[in-house]
PDB file of C-alpha atoms in Angstrom:
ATOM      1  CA  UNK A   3     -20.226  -5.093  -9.454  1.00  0.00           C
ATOM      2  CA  UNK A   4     -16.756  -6.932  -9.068  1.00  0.00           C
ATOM      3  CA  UNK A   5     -17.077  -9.282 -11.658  1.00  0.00           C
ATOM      4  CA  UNK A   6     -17.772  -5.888 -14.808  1.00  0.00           C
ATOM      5  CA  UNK A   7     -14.052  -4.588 -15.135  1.00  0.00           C
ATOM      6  CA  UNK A   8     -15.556  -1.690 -16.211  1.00  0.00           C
ATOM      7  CA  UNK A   9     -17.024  -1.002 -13.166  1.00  0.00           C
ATOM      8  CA  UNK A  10     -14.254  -1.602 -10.953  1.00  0.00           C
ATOM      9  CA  UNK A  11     -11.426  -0.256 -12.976  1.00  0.00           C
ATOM     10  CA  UNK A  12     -11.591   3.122 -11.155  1.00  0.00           C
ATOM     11  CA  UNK A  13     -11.292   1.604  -7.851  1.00  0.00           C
ATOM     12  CA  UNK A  14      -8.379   0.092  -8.486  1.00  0.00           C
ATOM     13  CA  UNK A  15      -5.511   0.647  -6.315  1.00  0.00           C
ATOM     14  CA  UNK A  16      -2.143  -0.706  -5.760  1.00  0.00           C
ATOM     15  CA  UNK A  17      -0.575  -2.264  -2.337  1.00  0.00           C
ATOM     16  CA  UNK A  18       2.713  -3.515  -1.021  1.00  0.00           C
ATOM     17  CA  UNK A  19       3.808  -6.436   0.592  1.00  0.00           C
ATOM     18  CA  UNK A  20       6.820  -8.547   1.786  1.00  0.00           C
ATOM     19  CA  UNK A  21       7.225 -11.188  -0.873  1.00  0.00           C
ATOM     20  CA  UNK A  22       8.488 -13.996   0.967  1.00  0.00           C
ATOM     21  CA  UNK A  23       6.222 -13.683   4.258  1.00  0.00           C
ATOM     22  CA  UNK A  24       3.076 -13.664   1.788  1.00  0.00           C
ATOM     23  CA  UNK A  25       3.877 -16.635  -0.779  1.00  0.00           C
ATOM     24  CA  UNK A  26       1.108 -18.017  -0.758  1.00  0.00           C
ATOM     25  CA  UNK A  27      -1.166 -14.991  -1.139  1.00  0.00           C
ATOM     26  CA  UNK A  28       1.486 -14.360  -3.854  1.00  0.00           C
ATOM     27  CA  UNK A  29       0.182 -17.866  -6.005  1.00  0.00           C
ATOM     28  CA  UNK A  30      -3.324 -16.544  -6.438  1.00  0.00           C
ATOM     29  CA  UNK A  31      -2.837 -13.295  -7.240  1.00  0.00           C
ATOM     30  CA  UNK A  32      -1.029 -11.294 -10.182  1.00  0.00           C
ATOM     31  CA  UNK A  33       1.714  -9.087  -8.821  1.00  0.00           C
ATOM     32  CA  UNK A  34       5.181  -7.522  -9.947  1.00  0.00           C
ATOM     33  CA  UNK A  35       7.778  -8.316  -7.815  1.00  0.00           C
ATOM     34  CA  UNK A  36      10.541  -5.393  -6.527  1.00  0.00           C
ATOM     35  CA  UNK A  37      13.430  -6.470  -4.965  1.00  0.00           C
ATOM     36  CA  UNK A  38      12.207  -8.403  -1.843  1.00  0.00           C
ATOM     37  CA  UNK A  39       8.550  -6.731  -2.315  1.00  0.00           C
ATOM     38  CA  UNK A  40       5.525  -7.382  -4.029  1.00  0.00           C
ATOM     39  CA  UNK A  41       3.022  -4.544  -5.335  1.00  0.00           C
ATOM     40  CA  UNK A  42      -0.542  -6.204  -6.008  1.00  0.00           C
ATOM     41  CA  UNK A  43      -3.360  -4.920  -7.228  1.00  0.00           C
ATOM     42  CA  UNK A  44      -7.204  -4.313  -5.102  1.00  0.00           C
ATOM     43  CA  UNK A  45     -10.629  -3.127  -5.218  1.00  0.00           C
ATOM     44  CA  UNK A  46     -11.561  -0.536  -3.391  1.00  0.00           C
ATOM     45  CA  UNK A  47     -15.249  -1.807  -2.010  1.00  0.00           C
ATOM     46  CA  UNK A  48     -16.253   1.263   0.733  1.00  0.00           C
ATOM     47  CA  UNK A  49     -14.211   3.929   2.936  1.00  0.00           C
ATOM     48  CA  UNK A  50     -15.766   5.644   5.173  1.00  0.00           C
ATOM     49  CA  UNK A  51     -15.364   6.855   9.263  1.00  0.00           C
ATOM     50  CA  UNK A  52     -15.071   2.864   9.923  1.00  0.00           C
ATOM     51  CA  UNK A  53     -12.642   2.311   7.851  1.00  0.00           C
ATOM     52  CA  UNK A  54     -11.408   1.095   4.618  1.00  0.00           C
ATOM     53  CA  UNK A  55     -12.491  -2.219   3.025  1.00  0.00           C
ATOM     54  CA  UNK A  56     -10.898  -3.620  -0.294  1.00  0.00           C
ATOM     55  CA  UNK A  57     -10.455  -7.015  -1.841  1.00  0.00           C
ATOM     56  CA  UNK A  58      -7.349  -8.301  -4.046  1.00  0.00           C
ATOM     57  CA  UNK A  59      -7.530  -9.183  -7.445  1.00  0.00           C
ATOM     58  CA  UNK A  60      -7.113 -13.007  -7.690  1.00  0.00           C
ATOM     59  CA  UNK A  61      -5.606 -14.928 -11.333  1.00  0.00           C
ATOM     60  CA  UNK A  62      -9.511 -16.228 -11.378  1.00  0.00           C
ATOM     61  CA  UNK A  63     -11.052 -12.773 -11.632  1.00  0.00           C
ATOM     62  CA  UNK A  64      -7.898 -11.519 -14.265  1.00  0.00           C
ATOM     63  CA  UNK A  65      -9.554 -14.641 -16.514  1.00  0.00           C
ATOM     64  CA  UNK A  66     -13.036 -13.559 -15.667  1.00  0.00           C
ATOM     65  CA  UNK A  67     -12.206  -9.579 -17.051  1.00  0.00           C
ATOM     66  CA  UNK A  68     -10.888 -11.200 -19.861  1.00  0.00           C
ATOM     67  CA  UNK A  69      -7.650  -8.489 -19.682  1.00  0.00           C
ATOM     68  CA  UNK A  70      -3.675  -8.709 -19.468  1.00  0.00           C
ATOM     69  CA  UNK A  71      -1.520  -8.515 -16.174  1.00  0.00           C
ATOM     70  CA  UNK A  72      -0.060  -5.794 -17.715  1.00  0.00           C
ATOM     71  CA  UNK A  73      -3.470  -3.362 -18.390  1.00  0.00           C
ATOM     72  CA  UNK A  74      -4.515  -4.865 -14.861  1.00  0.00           C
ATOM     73  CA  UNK A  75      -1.683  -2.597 -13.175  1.00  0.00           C
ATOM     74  CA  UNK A  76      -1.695  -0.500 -16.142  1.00  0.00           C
ATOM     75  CA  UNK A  77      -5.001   1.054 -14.895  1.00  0.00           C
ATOM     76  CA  UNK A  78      -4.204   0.247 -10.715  1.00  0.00           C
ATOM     77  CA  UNK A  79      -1.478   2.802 -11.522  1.00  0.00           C
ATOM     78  CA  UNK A  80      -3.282   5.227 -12.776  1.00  0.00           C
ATOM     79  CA  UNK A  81      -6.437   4.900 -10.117  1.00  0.00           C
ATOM     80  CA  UNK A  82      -4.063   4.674  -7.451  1.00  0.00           C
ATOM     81  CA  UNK A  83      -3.443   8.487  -6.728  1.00  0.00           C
ATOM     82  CA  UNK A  84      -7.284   8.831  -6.922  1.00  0.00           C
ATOM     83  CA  UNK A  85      -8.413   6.227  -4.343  1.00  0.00           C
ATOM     84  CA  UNK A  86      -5.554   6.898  -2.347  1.00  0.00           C
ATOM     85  CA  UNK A  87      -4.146  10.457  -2.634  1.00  0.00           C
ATOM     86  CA  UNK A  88      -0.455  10.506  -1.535  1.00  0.00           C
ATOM     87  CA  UNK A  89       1.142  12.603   1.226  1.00  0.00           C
ATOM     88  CA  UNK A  90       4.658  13.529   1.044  1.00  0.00           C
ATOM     89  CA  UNK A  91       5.313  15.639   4.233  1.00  0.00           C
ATOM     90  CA  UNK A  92       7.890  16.917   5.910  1.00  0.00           C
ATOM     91  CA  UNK A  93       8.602  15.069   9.230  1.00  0.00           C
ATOM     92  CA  UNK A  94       8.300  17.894  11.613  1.00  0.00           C
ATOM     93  CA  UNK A  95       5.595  19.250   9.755  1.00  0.00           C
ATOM     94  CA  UNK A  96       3.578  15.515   9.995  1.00  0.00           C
ATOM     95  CA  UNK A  97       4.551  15.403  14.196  1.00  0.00           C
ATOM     96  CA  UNK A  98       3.507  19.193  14.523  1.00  0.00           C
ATOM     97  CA  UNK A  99       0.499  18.110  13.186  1.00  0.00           C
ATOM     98  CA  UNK A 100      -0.317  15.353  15.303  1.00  0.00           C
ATOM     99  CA  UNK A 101       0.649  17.027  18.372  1.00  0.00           C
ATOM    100  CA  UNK A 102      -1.544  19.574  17.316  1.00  0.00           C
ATOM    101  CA  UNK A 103      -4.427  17.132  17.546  1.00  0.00           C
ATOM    102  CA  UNK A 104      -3.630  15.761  20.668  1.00  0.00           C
ATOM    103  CA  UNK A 105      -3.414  18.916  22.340  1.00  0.00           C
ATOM    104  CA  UNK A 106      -6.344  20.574  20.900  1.00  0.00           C
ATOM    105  CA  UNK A 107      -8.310  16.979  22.503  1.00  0.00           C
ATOM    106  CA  UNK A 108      -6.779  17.506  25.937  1.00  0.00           C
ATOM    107  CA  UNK A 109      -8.374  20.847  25.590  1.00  0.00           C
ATOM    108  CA  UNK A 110      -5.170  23.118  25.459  1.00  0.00           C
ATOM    109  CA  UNK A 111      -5.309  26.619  24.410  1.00  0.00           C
ATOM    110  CA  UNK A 112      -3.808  27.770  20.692  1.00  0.00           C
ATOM    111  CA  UNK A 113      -1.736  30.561  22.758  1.00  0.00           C
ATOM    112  CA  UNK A 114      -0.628  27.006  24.895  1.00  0.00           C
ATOM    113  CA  UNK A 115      -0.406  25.001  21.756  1.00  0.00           C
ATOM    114  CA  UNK A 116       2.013  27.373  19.824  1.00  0.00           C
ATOM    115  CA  UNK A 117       4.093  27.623  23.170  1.00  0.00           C
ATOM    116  CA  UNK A 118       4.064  23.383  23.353  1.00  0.00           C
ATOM    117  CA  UNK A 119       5.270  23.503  19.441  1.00  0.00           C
ATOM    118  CA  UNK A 120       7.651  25.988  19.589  1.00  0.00           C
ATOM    119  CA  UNK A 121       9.530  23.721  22.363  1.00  0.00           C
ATOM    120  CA  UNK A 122       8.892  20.515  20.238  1.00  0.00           C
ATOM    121  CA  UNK A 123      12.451  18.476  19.041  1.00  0.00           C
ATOM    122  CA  UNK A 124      13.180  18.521  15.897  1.00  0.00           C
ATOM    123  CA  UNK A 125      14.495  15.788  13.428  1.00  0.00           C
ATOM    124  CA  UNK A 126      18.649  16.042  12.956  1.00  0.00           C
ATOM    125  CA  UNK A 127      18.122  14.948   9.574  1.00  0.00           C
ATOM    126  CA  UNK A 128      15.426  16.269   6.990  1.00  0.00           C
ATOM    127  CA  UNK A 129      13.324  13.470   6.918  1.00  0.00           C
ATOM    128  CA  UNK A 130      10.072  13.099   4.369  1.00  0.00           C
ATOM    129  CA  UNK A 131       7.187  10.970   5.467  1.00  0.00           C
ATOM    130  CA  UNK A 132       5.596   9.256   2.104  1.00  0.00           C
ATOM    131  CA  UNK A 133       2.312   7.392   2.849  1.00  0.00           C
ATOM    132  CA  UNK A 134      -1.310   7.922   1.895  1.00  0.00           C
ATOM    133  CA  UNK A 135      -4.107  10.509   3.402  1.00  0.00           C
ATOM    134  CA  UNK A 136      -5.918   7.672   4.465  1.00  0.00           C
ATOM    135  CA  UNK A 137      -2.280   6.679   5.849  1.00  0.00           C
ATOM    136  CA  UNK A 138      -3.316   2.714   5.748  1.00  0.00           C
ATOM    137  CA  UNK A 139      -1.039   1.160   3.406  1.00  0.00           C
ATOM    138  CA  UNK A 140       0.444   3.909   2.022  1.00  0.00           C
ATOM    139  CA  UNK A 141       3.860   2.472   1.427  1.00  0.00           C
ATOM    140  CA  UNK A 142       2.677   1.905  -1.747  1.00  0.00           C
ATOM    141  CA  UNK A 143       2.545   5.430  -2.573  1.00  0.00           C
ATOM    142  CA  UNK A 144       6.223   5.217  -3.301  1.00  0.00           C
ATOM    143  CA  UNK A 145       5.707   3.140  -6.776  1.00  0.00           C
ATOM    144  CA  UNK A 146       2.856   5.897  -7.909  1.00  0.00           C
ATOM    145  CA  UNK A 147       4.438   7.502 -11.389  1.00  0.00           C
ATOM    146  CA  UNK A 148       6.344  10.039 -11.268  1.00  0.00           C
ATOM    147  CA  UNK A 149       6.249  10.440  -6.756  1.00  0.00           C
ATOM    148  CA  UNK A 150       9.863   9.612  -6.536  1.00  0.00           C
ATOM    149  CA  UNK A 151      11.149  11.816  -9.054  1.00  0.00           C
ATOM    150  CA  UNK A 152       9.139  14.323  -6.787  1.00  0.00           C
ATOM    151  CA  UNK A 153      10.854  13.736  -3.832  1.00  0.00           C
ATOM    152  CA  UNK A 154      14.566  13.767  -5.703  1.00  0.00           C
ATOM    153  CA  UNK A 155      13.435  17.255  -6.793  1.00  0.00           C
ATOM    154  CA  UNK A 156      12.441  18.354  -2.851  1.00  0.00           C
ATOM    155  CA  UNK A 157      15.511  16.849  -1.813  1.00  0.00           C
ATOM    156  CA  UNK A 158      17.897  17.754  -4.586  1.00  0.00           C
ATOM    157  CA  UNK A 159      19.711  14.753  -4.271  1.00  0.00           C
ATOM    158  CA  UNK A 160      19.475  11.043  -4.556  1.00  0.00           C
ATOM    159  CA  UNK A 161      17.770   9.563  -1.240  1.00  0.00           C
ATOM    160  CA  UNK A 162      17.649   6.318   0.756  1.00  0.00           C
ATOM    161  CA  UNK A 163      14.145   4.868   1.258  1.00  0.00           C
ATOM    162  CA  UNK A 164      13.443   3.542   4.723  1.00  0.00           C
ATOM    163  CA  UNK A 165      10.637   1.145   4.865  1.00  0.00           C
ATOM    164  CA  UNK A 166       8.520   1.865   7.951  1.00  0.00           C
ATOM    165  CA  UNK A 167       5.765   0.015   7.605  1.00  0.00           C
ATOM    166  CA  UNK A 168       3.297  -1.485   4.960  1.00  0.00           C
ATOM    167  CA  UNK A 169       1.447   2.321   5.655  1.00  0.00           C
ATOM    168  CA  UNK A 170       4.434   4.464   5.318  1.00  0.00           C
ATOM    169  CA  UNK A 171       7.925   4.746   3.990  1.00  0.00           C
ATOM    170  CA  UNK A 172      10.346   7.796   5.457  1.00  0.00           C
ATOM    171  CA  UNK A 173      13.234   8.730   2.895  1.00  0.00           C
ATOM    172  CA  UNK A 174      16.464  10.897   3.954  1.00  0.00           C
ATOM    173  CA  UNK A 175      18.815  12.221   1.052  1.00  0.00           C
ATOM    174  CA  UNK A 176      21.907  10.994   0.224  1.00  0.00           C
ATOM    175  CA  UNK A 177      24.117  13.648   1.238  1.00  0.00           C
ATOM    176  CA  UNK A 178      27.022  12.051   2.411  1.00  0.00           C
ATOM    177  CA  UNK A 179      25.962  12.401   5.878  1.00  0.00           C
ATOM    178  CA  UNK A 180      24.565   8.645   6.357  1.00  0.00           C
ATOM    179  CA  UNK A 181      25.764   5.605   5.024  1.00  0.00           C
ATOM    180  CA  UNK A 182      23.400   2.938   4.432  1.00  0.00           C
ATOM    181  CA  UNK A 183      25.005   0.383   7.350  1.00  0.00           C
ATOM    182  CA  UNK A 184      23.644   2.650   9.859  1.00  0.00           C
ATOM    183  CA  UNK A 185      20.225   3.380   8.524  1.00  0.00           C
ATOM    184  CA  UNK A 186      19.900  -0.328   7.798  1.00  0.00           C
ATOM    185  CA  UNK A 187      20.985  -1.303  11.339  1.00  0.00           C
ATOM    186  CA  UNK A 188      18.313   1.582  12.591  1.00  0.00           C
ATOM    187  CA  UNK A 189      15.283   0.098  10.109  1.00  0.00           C
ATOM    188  CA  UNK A 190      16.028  -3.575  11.426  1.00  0.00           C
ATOM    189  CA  UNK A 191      16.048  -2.252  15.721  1.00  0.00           C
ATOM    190  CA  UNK A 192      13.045  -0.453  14.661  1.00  0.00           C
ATOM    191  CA  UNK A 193      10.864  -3.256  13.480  1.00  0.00           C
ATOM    192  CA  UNK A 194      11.867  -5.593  16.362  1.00  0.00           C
ATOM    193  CA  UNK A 195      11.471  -3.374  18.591  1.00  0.00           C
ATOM    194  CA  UNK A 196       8.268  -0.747  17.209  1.00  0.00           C
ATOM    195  CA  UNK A 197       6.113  -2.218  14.296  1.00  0.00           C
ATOM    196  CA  UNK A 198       3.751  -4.953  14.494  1.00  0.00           C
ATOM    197  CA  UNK A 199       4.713  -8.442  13.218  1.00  0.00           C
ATOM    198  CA  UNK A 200       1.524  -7.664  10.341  1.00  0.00           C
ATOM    199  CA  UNK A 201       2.339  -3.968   9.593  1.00  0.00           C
ATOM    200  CA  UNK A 202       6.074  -4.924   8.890  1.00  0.00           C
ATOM    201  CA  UNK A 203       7.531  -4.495   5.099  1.00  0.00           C
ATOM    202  CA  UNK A 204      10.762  -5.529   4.960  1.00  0.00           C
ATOM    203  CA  UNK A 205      13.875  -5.302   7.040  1.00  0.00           C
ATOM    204  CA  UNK A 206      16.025  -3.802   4.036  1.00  0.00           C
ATOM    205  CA  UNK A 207      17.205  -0.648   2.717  1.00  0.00           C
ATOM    206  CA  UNK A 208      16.677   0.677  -0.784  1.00  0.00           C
ATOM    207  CA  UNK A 209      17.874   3.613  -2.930  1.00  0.00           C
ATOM    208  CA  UNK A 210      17.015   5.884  -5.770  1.00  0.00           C
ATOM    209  CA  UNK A 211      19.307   7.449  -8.299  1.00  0.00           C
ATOM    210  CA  UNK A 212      17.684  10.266  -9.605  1.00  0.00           C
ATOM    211  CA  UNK A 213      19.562  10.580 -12.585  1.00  0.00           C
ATOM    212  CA  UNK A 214      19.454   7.210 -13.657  1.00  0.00           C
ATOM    213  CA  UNK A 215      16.236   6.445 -12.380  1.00  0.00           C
ATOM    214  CA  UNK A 216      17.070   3.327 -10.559  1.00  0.00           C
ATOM    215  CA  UNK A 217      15.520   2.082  -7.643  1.00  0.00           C
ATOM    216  CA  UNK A 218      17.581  -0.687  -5.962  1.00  0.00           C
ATOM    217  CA  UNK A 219      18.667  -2.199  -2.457  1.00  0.00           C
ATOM    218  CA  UNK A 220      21.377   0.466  -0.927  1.00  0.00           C
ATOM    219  CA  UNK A 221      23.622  -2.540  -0.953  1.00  0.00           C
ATOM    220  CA  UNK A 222      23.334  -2.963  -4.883  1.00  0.00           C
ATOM    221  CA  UNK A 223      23.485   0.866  -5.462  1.00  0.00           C
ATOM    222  CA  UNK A 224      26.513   1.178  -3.684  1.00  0.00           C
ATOM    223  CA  UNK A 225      28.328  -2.138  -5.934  1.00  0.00           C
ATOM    224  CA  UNK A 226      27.139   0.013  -8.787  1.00  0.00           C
ATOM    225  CA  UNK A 227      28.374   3.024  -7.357  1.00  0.00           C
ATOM    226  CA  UNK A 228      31.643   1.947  -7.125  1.00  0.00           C
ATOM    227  CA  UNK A 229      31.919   0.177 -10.685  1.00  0.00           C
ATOM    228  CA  UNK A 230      30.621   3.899 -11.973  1.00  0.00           C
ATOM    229  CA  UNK A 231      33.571   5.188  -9.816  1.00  0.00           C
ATOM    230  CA  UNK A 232      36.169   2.985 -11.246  1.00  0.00           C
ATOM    231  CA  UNK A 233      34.789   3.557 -15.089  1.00  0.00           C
ATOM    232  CA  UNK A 234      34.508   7.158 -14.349  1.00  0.00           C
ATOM    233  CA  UNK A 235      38.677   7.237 -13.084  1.00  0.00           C
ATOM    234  CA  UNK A 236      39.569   4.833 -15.871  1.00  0.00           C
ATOM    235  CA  UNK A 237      37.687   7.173 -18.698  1.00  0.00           C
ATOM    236  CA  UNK A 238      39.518  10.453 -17.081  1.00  0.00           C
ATOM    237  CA  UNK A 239      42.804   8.391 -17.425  1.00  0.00           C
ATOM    238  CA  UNK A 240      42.188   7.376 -20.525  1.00  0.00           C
ATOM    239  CA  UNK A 241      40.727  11.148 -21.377  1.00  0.00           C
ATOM    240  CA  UNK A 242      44.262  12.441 -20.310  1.00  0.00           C
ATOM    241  CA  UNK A 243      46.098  10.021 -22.180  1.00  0.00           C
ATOM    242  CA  UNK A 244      44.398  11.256 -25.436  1.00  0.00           C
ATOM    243  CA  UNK A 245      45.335  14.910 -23.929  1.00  0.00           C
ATOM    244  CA  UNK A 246      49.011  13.739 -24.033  1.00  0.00           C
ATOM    245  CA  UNK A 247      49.112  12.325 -27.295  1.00  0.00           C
ATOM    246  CA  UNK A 248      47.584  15.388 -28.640  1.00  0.00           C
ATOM    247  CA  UNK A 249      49.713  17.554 -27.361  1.00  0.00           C
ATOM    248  CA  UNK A 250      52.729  15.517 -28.684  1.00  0.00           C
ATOM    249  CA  UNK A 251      51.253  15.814 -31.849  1.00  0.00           C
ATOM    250  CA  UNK A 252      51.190  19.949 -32.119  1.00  0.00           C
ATOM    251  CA  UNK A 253      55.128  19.694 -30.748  1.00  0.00           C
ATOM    252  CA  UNK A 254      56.193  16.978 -33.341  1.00  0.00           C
ATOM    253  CA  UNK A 255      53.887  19.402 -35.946  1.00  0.00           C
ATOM    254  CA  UNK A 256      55.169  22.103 -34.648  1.00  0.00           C
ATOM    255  CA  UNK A 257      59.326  21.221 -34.923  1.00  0.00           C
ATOM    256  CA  UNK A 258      58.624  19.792 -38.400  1.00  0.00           C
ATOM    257  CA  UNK A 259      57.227  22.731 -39.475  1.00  0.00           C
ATOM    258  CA  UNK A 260      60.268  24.720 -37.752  1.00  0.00           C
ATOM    259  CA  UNK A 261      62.501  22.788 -39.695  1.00  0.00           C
ATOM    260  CA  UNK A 262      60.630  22.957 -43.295  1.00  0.00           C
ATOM    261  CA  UNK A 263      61.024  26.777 -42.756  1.00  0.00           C
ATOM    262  CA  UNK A 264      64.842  26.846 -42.192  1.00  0.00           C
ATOM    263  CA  UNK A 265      65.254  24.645 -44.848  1.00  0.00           C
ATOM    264  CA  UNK A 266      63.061  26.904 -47.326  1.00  0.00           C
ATOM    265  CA  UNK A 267      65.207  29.893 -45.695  1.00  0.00           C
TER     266      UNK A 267
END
């Protein structure tokens, strides 16, 4: 069955990865690099109550299907949302949830359960979870078309993506209440201190621009920021200079009209 394209195409799915802790997995396998990430392409072979087992496409089986890189993701993309439906979720809603689970295991009540909710903390920040249903490497839910337009329009604003994990990604907007220094300094305690050496992504973090549709390191977005800044002041002074020099014009106009009509007089 792996080696008929055909028959594999709609298993397809897309993953994640660091890009320079998995070089050489990187050599043997076709993959489109973003920022310090890599999103490759696998086979989805069974799922079931054990688990989930998959294999990456390798440059030897691209040659054997006879097809471009480019279809190869092409048609990952478009699988992806199938094999692997995405979750975007609130925060509280996703720890509510879990709770929820562990209570109704330690055999609580849903009178005692809605009590232990109601008293739960609640994030500071609105924070949205983005991962799969599966929630095994769902960071890669991120890159699906059209998912982070989705959560610019929940949000309303431009957001900072916070990578997690390979199996989830959290995202805060960018209100002006965080700047990217602290939530970097937070992602980098958290992976030291929280994730497992082989669930980490990357220590880094990125941003997306909703109206120019740019995802980027926070780092870089805030460069660009600035340079938008500084063309956006030099435009408006350049916007009131032409103000000026129009409004000169309709008082010179406007005396040498005053003067053709005493003349005339």
């Amino acid at each position: 069955r792996l080696s008929d394209y055909d028959k594999i195409k709609d298993s397809l799915f897309i993953r994640v990865c660091n890009s320079k802790e998995n070089k050489g997995l990187l050599k043997n396998v076709p993959h489109v690099e973003i920022e310090d990430m890599a999103v490759t392409c696998h086979i989805l072979v069974a799922k079931d109550f054990r688990g989930i087992s998959s294999t990456p496409v390798t440059n030897d089986m691209l040659k054997m299907y006879g097809i471009r890189e480019e279809q190869l993701f092409d048609d990952a993309l478009e699988s992806s949302p199938k094999v692997n439906t995405p979750e975007i979720v609130n925060m509280d809603e996703l720890m509510e949830g879990i709770y929820r689970e562990q209570y109704e295991m330690m055999g609580y009540s849903d009178e005692e359960i809605a009590k232990l909710l109601e008293d739960m903390p609640h994030a500071e920040i609105p924070m949205i979870v983005v991962t799969n249903e599966d929630r095994v490497n769902g960071a890669a839910t991120m890159f699906y078309p059209g998912v982070m337009d989705e959560i610019g329009e929940k949000l309303g604003s431009n957001f900072f993506v916070l990578p997690s994990s390979l199996h989830e990604i959290i995202v805060v907007p960018d209100d002006g209440n965080m700047e990217y220094k602290a939530l970097l300094a937070m992602v980098t305690e958290i992976n030291a201190t929280q994730v497992d050496k082989q669930d980490k992504l990357t220590d880094q973090v990125y941003h997306y621009d909703v109206t120019d549709k740019v995802f980027e390191k926070a780092s870089r977005y805030e460069d660009r920021k600035q340079e938008k800044d500084k063309s956006h002041e030099k435009k408006s002074v350049l916007e009131k200079l032409e103000e000026k020099k129009d409004e000169a014009k309709a008082t010179i106009g406007a005396k040498k009209t005053s003067y053709r009509d005493a003349v005339s007089l």
